[in-house]
PDB file of C-alpha atoms in Angstrom:
ATOM      1  CA  UNK Z   1      86.495 155.097  82.357  1.00  0.00           C
ATOM      2  CA  UNK Z   2      88.097 152.206  80.552  1.00  0.00           C
ATOM      3  CA  UNK Z   3      89.196 150.771  83.902  1.00  0.00           C
ATOM      4  CA  UNK Z   4      85.644 150.031  85.016  1.00  0.00           C
ATOM      5  CA  UNK Z   5      84.696 147.866  82.019  1.00  0.00           C
ATOM      6  CA  UNK Z   6      88.030 146.046  82.284  1.00  0.00           C
ATOM      7  CA  UNK Z   7      87.497 145.462  86.010  1.00  0.00           C
ATOM      8  CA  UNK Z   8      83.979 144.198  85.335  1.00  0.00           C
ATOM      9  CA  UNK Z   9      85.294 141.862  82.649  1.00  0.00           C
ATOM     10  CA  UNK Z  10      88.019 140.576  84.995  1.00  0.00           C
ATOM     11  CA  UNK Z  11      85.477 139.991  87.787  1.00  0.00           C
ATOM     12  CA  UNK Z  12      83.146 138.138  85.416  1.00  0.00           C
ATOM     13  CA  UNK Z  13      86.009 135.956  84.154  1.00  0.00           C
ATOM     14  CA  UNK Z  14      87.093 135.210  87.738  1.00  0.00           C
ATOM     15  CA  UNK Z  15      83.555 134.202  88.770  1.00  0.00           C
ATOM     16  CA  UNK Z  16      83.155 132.032  85.683  1.00  0.00           C
ATOM     17  CA  UNK Z  17      86.471 130.284  86.342  1.00  0.00           C
ATOM     18  CA  UNK Z  18      85.496 129.662  89.977  1.00  0.00           C
ATOM     19  CA  UNK Z  19      82.163 128.187  88.889  1.00  0.00           C
ATOM     20  CA  UNK Z  20      83.908 125.830  86.489  1.00  0.00           C
ATOM     21  CA  UNK Z  21      86.209 124.361  89.157  1.00  0.00           C
ATOM     22  CA  UNK Z  22      84.203 121.397  90.518  1.00  0.00           C
ATOM     23  CA  UNK Z  23      84.336 121.032  94.260  1.00  0.00           C
ATOM     24  CA  UNK Z  24      86.019 124.398  94.734  1.00  0.00           C
ATOM     25  CA  UNK Z  25      84.676 127.584  96.268  1.00  0.00           C
ATOM     26  CA  UNK Z  26      85.540 131.021  94.964  1.00  0.00           C
ATOM     27  CA  UNK Z  27      88.149 131.295  97.731  1.00  0.00           C
ATOM     28  CA  UNK Z  28      90.065 128.375  96.208  1.00  0.00           C
ATOM     29  CA  UNK Z  29      89.449 126.051  99.139  1.00  0.00           C
ATOM     30  CA  UNK Z  30      87.496 122.846  98.876  1.00  0.00           C
ATOM     31  CA  UNK Z  31      83.821 123.298  99.574  1.00  0.00           C
ATOM     32  CA  UNK Z  32      82.232 119.898  99.002  1.00  0.00           C
ATOM     33  CA  UNK Z  33      82.988 116.245  98.433  1.00  0.00           C
ATOM     34  CA  UNK Z  34      84.088 115.307  94.951  1.00  0.00           C
ATOM     35  CA  UNK Z  35      81.247 113.256  93.446  1.00  0.00           C
ATOM     36  CA  UNK Z  36      82.806 112.014  90.192  1.00  0.00           C
ATOM     37  CA  UNK Z  37      86.052 111.965  88.196  1.00  0.00           C
ATOM     38  CA  UNK Z  38      87.920 110.714  91.254  1.00  0.00           C
ATOM     39  CA  UNK Z  39      91.189 110.232  89.341  1.00  0.00           C
ATOM     40  CA  UNK Z  40      92.006 113.852  88.648  1.00  0.00           C
ATOM     41  CA  UNK Z  41      94.157 116.547  90.263  1.00  0.00           C
ATOM     42  CA  UNK Z  42      93.228 117.386  93.850  1.00  0.00           C
ATOM     43  CA  UNK Z  43      93.723 120.533  95.909  1.00  0.00           C
ATOM     44  CA  UNK Z  44      96.971 120.608  97.884  1.00  0.00           C
ATOM     45  CA  UNK Z  45      95.089 120.758 101.177  1.00  0.00           C
ATOM     46  CA  UNK Z  46      91.927 119.483 102.851  1.00  0.00           C
ATOM     47  CA  UNK Z  47      90.013 121.940 105.070  1.00  0.00           C
ATOM     48  CA  UNK Z  48      90.720 121.066 108.701  1.00  0.00           C
ATOM     49  CA  UNK Z  49      93.505 118.609 107.838  1.00  0.00           C
ATOM     50  CA  UNK Z  50      97.259 118.914 107.426  1.00  0.00           C
ATOM     51  CA  UNK Z  51      98.998 117.743 104.252  1.00  0.00           C
ATOM     52  CA  UNK Z  52     102.021 115.524 104.920  1.00  0.00           C
ATOM     53  CA  UNK Z  53     105.032 114.484 102.856  1.00  0.00           C
ATOM     54  CA  UNK Z  54     106.495 111.040 102.305  1.00  0.00           C
ATOM     55  CA  UNK Z  55     109.222 111.813 104.847  1.00  0.00           C
ATOM     56  CA  UNK Z  56     106.649 112.767 107.464  1.00  0.00           C
ATOM     57  CA  UNK Z  57     104.620 109.607 106.828  1.00  0.00           C
ATOM     58  CA  UNK Z  58     107.804 107.531 107.029  1.00  0.00           C
ATOM     59  CA  UNK Z  59     108.491 109.028 110.479  1.00  0.00           C
ATOM     60  CA  UNK Z  60     104.900 108.372 111.594  1.00  0.00           C
ATOM     61  CA  UNK Z  61     105.229 104.735 110.471  1.00  0.00           C
ATOM     62  CA  UNK Z  62     108.562 104.384 112.250  1.00  0.00           C
ATOM     63  CA  UNK Z  63     107.278 105.650 115.594  1.00  0.00           C
ATOM     64  CA  UNK Z  64     103.765 104.170 115.379  1.00  0.00           C
ATOM     65  CA  UNK Z  65     102.084 107.485 116.181  1.00  0.00           C
ATOM     66  CA  UNK Z  66      99.391 107.421 113.524  1.00  0.00           C
ATOM     67  CA  UNK Z  67      96.828 105.127 111.959  1.00  0.00           C
ATOM     68  CA  UNK Z  68      97.424 104.898 108.195  1.00  0.00           C
ATOM     69  CA  UNK Z  69      94.222 104.428 106.220  1.00  0.00           C
ATOM     70  CA  UNK Z  70      94.277 103.428 102.565  1.00  0.00           C
ATOM     71  CA  UNK Z  71      90.920 104.258 100.971  1.00  0.00           C
ATOM     72  CA  UNK Z  72      91.629 102.874  97.487  1.00  0.00           C
ATOM     73  CA  UNK Z  73      88.384 101.387  96.120  1.00  0.00           C
ATOM     74  CA  UNK Z  74      88.000  97.617  96.099  1.00  0.00           C
ATOM     75  CA  UNK Z  75      87.497  95.921  92.752  1.00  0.00           C
ATOM     76  CA  UNK Z  76      83.827  95.143  92.102  1.00  0.00           C
ATOM     77  CA  UNK Z  77      82.418  91.718  92.882  1.00  0.00           C
ATOM     78  CA  UNK Z  78      82.593  89.613  89.690  1.00  0.00           C
ATOM     79  CA  UNK Z  79      79.410  89.639  87.631  1.00  0.00           C
ATOM     80  CA  UNK Z  80      77.515  86.371  87.735  1.00  0.00           C
ATOM     81  CA  UNK Z  81      78.968  85.257  91.063  1.00  0.00           C
ATOM     82  CA  UNK Z  82      76.130  83.683  93.085  1.00  0.00           C
ATOM     83  CA  UNK Z  83      74.948  85.930  95.925  1.00  0.00           C
ATOM     84  CA  UNK Z  84      75.735  83.284  98.550  1.00  0.00           C
ATOM     85  CA  UNK Z  85      79.330  82.883  97.317  1.00  0.00           C
ATOM     86  CA  UNK Z  86      82.162  84.232  99.420  1.00  0.00           C
ATOM     87  CA  UNK Z  87      84.289  86.697  97.476  1.00  0.00           C
ATOM     88  CA  UNK Z  88      87.521  88.091  98.826  1.00  0.00           C
ATOM     89  CA  UNK Z  89      89.048  90.969  96.868  1.00  0.00           C
ATOM     90  CA  UNK Z  90      92.643  90.606  95.734  1.00  0.00           C
ATOM     91  CA  UNK Z  91      95.295  92.057  98.045  1.00  0.00           C
ATOM     92  CA  UNK Z  92      96.610  95.533  97.257  1.00  0.00           C
ATOM     93  CA  UNK Z  93     100.235  96.609  97.626  1.00  0.00           C
ATOM     94  CA  UNK Z  94     100.257  99.545 100.013  1.00  0.00           C
ATOM     95  CA  UNK Z  95     102.206 101.219 102.801  1.00  0.00           C
ATOM     96  CA  UNK Z  96     103.235  98.667 105.448  1.00  0.00           C
ATOM     97  CA  UNK Z  97     101.153  98.908 108.587  1.00  0.00           C
ATOM     98  CA  UNK Z  98      98.210 100.582 106.854  1.00  0.00           C
ATOM     99  CA  UNK Z  99      94.594  99.519 107.161  1.00  0.00           C
ATOM    100  CA  UNK Z 100      92.604  99.283 103.925  1.00  0.00           C
ATOM    101  CA  UNK Z 101      89.072 100.693 104.218  1.00  0.00           C
ATOM    102  CA  UNK Z 102      87.961 100.544 100.575  1.00  0.00           C
ATOM    103  CA  UNK Z 103      85.154 102.557  99.050  1.00  0.00           C
ATOM    104  CA  UNK Z 104      85.110 105.071 101.920  1.00  0.00           C
ATOM    105  CA  UNK Z 105      86.351 107.931  99.758  1.00  0.00           C
ATOM    106  CA  UNK Z 106      83.409 108.286  97.415  1.00  0.00           C
ATOM    107  CA  UNK Z 107      81.582 111.594  97.600  1.00  0.00           C
ATOM    108  CA  UNK Z 108      78.332 110.010  98.735  1.00  0.00           C
ATOM    109  CA  UNK Z 109      78.508 106.916 100.921  1.00  0.00           C
ATOM    110  CA  UNK Z 110      75.684 104.396 101.217  1.00  0.00           C
ATOM    111  CA  UNK Z 111      74.539 104.024 104.840  1.00  0.00           C
ATOM    112  CA  UNK Z 112      76.314 100.664 105.221  1.00  0.00           C
ATOM    113  CA  UNK Z 113      79.655 102.047 104.035  1.00  0.00           C
ATOM    114  CA  UNK Z 114      79.324 105.189 106.135  1.00  0.00           C
ATOM    115  CA  UNK Z 115      78.667 103.064 109.247  1.00  0.00           C
ATOM    116  CA  UNK Z 116      81.625 100.823 108.274  1.00  0.00           C
ATOM    117  CA  UNK Z 117      83.865 103.903 107.991  1.00  0.00           C
ATOM    118  CA  UNK Z 118      82.699 105.467 111.272  1.00  0.00           C
ATOM    119  CA  UNK Z 119      82.907 102.172 113.174  1.00  0.00           C
ATOM    120  CA  UNK Z 120      86.401 101.416 111.903  1.00  0.00           C
ATOM    121  CA  UNK Z 121      87.677 104.912 112.691  1.00  0.00           C
ATOM    122  CA  UNK Z 122      86.298 104.493 116.204  1.00  0.00           C
ATOM    123  CA  UNK Z 123      87.959 101.064 116.529  1.00  0.00           C
ATOM    124  CA  UNK Z 124      91.299 102.114 115.036  1.00  0.00           C
ATOM    125  CA  UNK Z 125      91.601 105.176 117.281  1.00  0.00           C
ATOM    126  CA  UNK Z 126      90.283 103.465 120.420  1.00  0.00           C
ATOM    127  CA  UNK Z 127      87.713 106.257 120.486  1.00  0.00           C
ATOM    128  CA  UNK Z 128      90.402 108.963 120.670  1.00  0.00           C
ATOM    129  CA  UNK Z 129      89.430 111.719 118.280  1.00  0.00           C
ATOM    130  CA  UNK Z 130      92.897 113.266 118.680  1.00  0.00           C
ATOM    131  CA  UNK Z 131      94.737 110.161 117.414  1.00  0.00           C
ATOM    132  CA  UNK Z 132      96.545 111.037 114.155  1.00  0.00           C
ATOM    133  CA  UNK Z 133      94.882 109.560 111.062  1.00  0.00           C
ATOM    134  CA  UNK Z 134      96.754 109.532 107.727  1.00  0.00           C
ATOM    135  CA  UNK Z 135      94.475 109.184 104.697  1.00  0.00           C
ATOM    136  CA  UNK Z 136      95.901 108.170 101.345  1.00  0.00           C
ATOM    137  CA  UNK Z 137      95.117 106.425  98.080  1.00  0.00           C
ATOM    138  CA  UNK Z 138      97.086 107.203  94.922  1.00  0.00           C
ATOM    139  CA  UNK Z 139      98.341 110.487  93.443  1.00  0.00           C
ATOM    140  CA  UNK Z 140      95.604 112.615  91.855  1.00  0.00           C
ATOM    141  CA  UNK Z 141      92.858 110.666  93.630  1.00  0.00           C
ATOM    142  CA  UNK Z 142      89.942 112.370  95.324  1.00  0.00           C
ATOM    143  CA  UNK Z 143      89.149 109.286  97.426  1.00  0.00           C
ATOM    144  CA  UNK Z 144      91.703 110.190 100.114  1.00  0.00           C
ATOM    145  CA  UNK Z 145      90.740 113.862  99.936  1.00  0.00           C
ATOM    146  CA  UNK Z 146      87.056 113.012 100.507  1.00  0.00           C
ATOM    147  CA  UNK Z 147      87.835 110.536 103.312  1.00  0.00           C
ATOM    148  CA  UNK Z 148      90.065 113.044 105.113  1.00  0.00           C
ATOM    149  CA  UNK Z 149      87.382 115.737 104.875  1.00  0.00           C
ATOM    150  CA  UNK Z 150      84.792 113.270 106.174  1.00  0.00           C
ATOM    151  CA  UNK Z 151      87.002 112.397 109.181  1.00  0.00           C
ATOM    152  CA  UNK Z 152      87.356 116.109 109.976  1.00  0.00           C
ATOM    153  CA  UNK Z 153      83.576 116.449 109.812  1.00  0.00           C
ATOM    154  CA  UNK Z 154      83.232 113.462 112.182  1.00  0.00           C
ATOM    155  CA  UNK Z 155      85.232 115.446 114.723  1.00  0.00           C
ATOM    156  CA  UNK Z 156      88.718 113.934 114.378  1.00  0.00           C
ATOM    157  CA  UNK Z 157      91.205 116.661 115.216  1.00  0.00           C
ATOM    158  CA  UNK Z 158      94.486 115.282 113.843  1.00  0.00           C
ATOM    159  CA  UNK Z 159      93.656 114.388 110.253  1.00  0.00           C
ATOM    160  CA  UNK Z 160      96.623 114.092 107.900  1.00  0.00           C
ATOM    161  CA  UNK Z 161      96.294 114.015 104.111  1.00  0.00           C
ATOM    162  CA  UNK Z 162      98.995 112.192 102.139  1.00  0.00           C
ATOM    163  CA  UNK Z 163      98.256 113.013  98.481  1.00  0.00           C
ATOM    164  CA  UNK Z 164     101.225 111.056  97.082  1.00  0.00           C
ATOM    165  CA  UNK Z 165      99.708 107.786  98.285  1.00  0.00           C
ATOM    166  CA  UNK Z 166     101.138 104.320  97.849  1.00  0.00           C
ATOM    167  CA  UNK Z 167     102.709 105.221  94.490  1.00  0.00           C
ATOM    168  CA  UNK Z 168     104.552 108.173  96.055  1.00  0.00           C
ATOM    169  CA  UNK Z 169     105.775 105.920  98.864  1.00  0.00           C
ATOM    170  CA  UNK Z 170     107.144 103.414  96.351  1.00  0.00           C
ATOM    171  CA  UNK Z 171     108.625 106.172  94.150  1.00  0.00           C
ATOM    172  CA  UNK Z 172     110.642 107.302  97.191  1.00  0.00           C
ATOM    173  CA  UNK Z 173     112.268 103.847  97.249  1.00  0.00           C
ATOM    174  CA  UNK Z 174     110.190 102.563 100.161  1.00  0.00           C
ATOM    175  CA  UNK Z 175     108.724  99.080 100.144  1.00  0.00           C
ATOM    176  CA  UNK Z 176     105.053  98.261  99.811  1.00  0.00           C
ATOM    177  CA  UNK Z 177     103.315  95.298 101.432  1.00  0.00           C
ATOM    178  CA  UNK Z 178     100.257  93.301 100.325  1.00  0.00           C
ATOM    179  CA  UNK Z 179      97.099  94.048 102.278  1.00  0.00           C
ATOM    180  CA  UNK Z 180      93.530  92.799 102.131  1.00  0.00           C
ATOM    181  CA  UNK Z 181      90.633  95.134 102.915  1.00  0.00           C
ATOM    182  CA  UNK Z 182      88.817  95.144 106.236  1.00  0.00           C
ATOM    183  CA  UNK Z 183      85.577  93.331 105.322  1.00  0.00           C
ATOM    184  CA  UNK Z 184      82.384  95.367 105.429  1.00  0.00           C
ATOM    185  CA  UNK Z 185      80.503  94.554 108.601  1.00  0.00           C
ATOM    186  CA  UNK Z 186      83.707  94.051 110.593  1.00  0.00           C
ATOM    187  CA  UNK Z 187      84.241  96.988 112.916  1.00  0.00           C
TER     188      UNK Z 187
END
């Protein structure tokens, strides 16, 4: 008889723990986009995508098989800058050969950014939904996780998630290169 109350207590604790894990289902797999606290530990995998290591990304860069997409957010436009002023965000050091599509990893995308993301994925893959896409940002960053999940939902079949990001690339002794973002409105 003491087993039943203990089992009930265990089940209640398990359900409570699952409810407290934002963006996680009770099965332990990601269920939804992360909507806040983007710089925090991420799951090891993205549903529908394959997680890749630095060595695998290095090979993909070497043979040109994949499109590498850095989704690190762009710094905000300086306050007080006149609306008609041209503002170009500072370059970011990232994996050589990558394309920087900033602000595409937020949980909810404004229509303009979602169209920018879709249009650029279409352009970068030449419309091939089977072309490998490697999404990355920085370690413990939900931006790349969200962007990879979004690409899967758009119907891309070879989505690769590189959770170590540019910092992991550099930590492995590989060089970074400066890169400016693809401007919004430029597909």
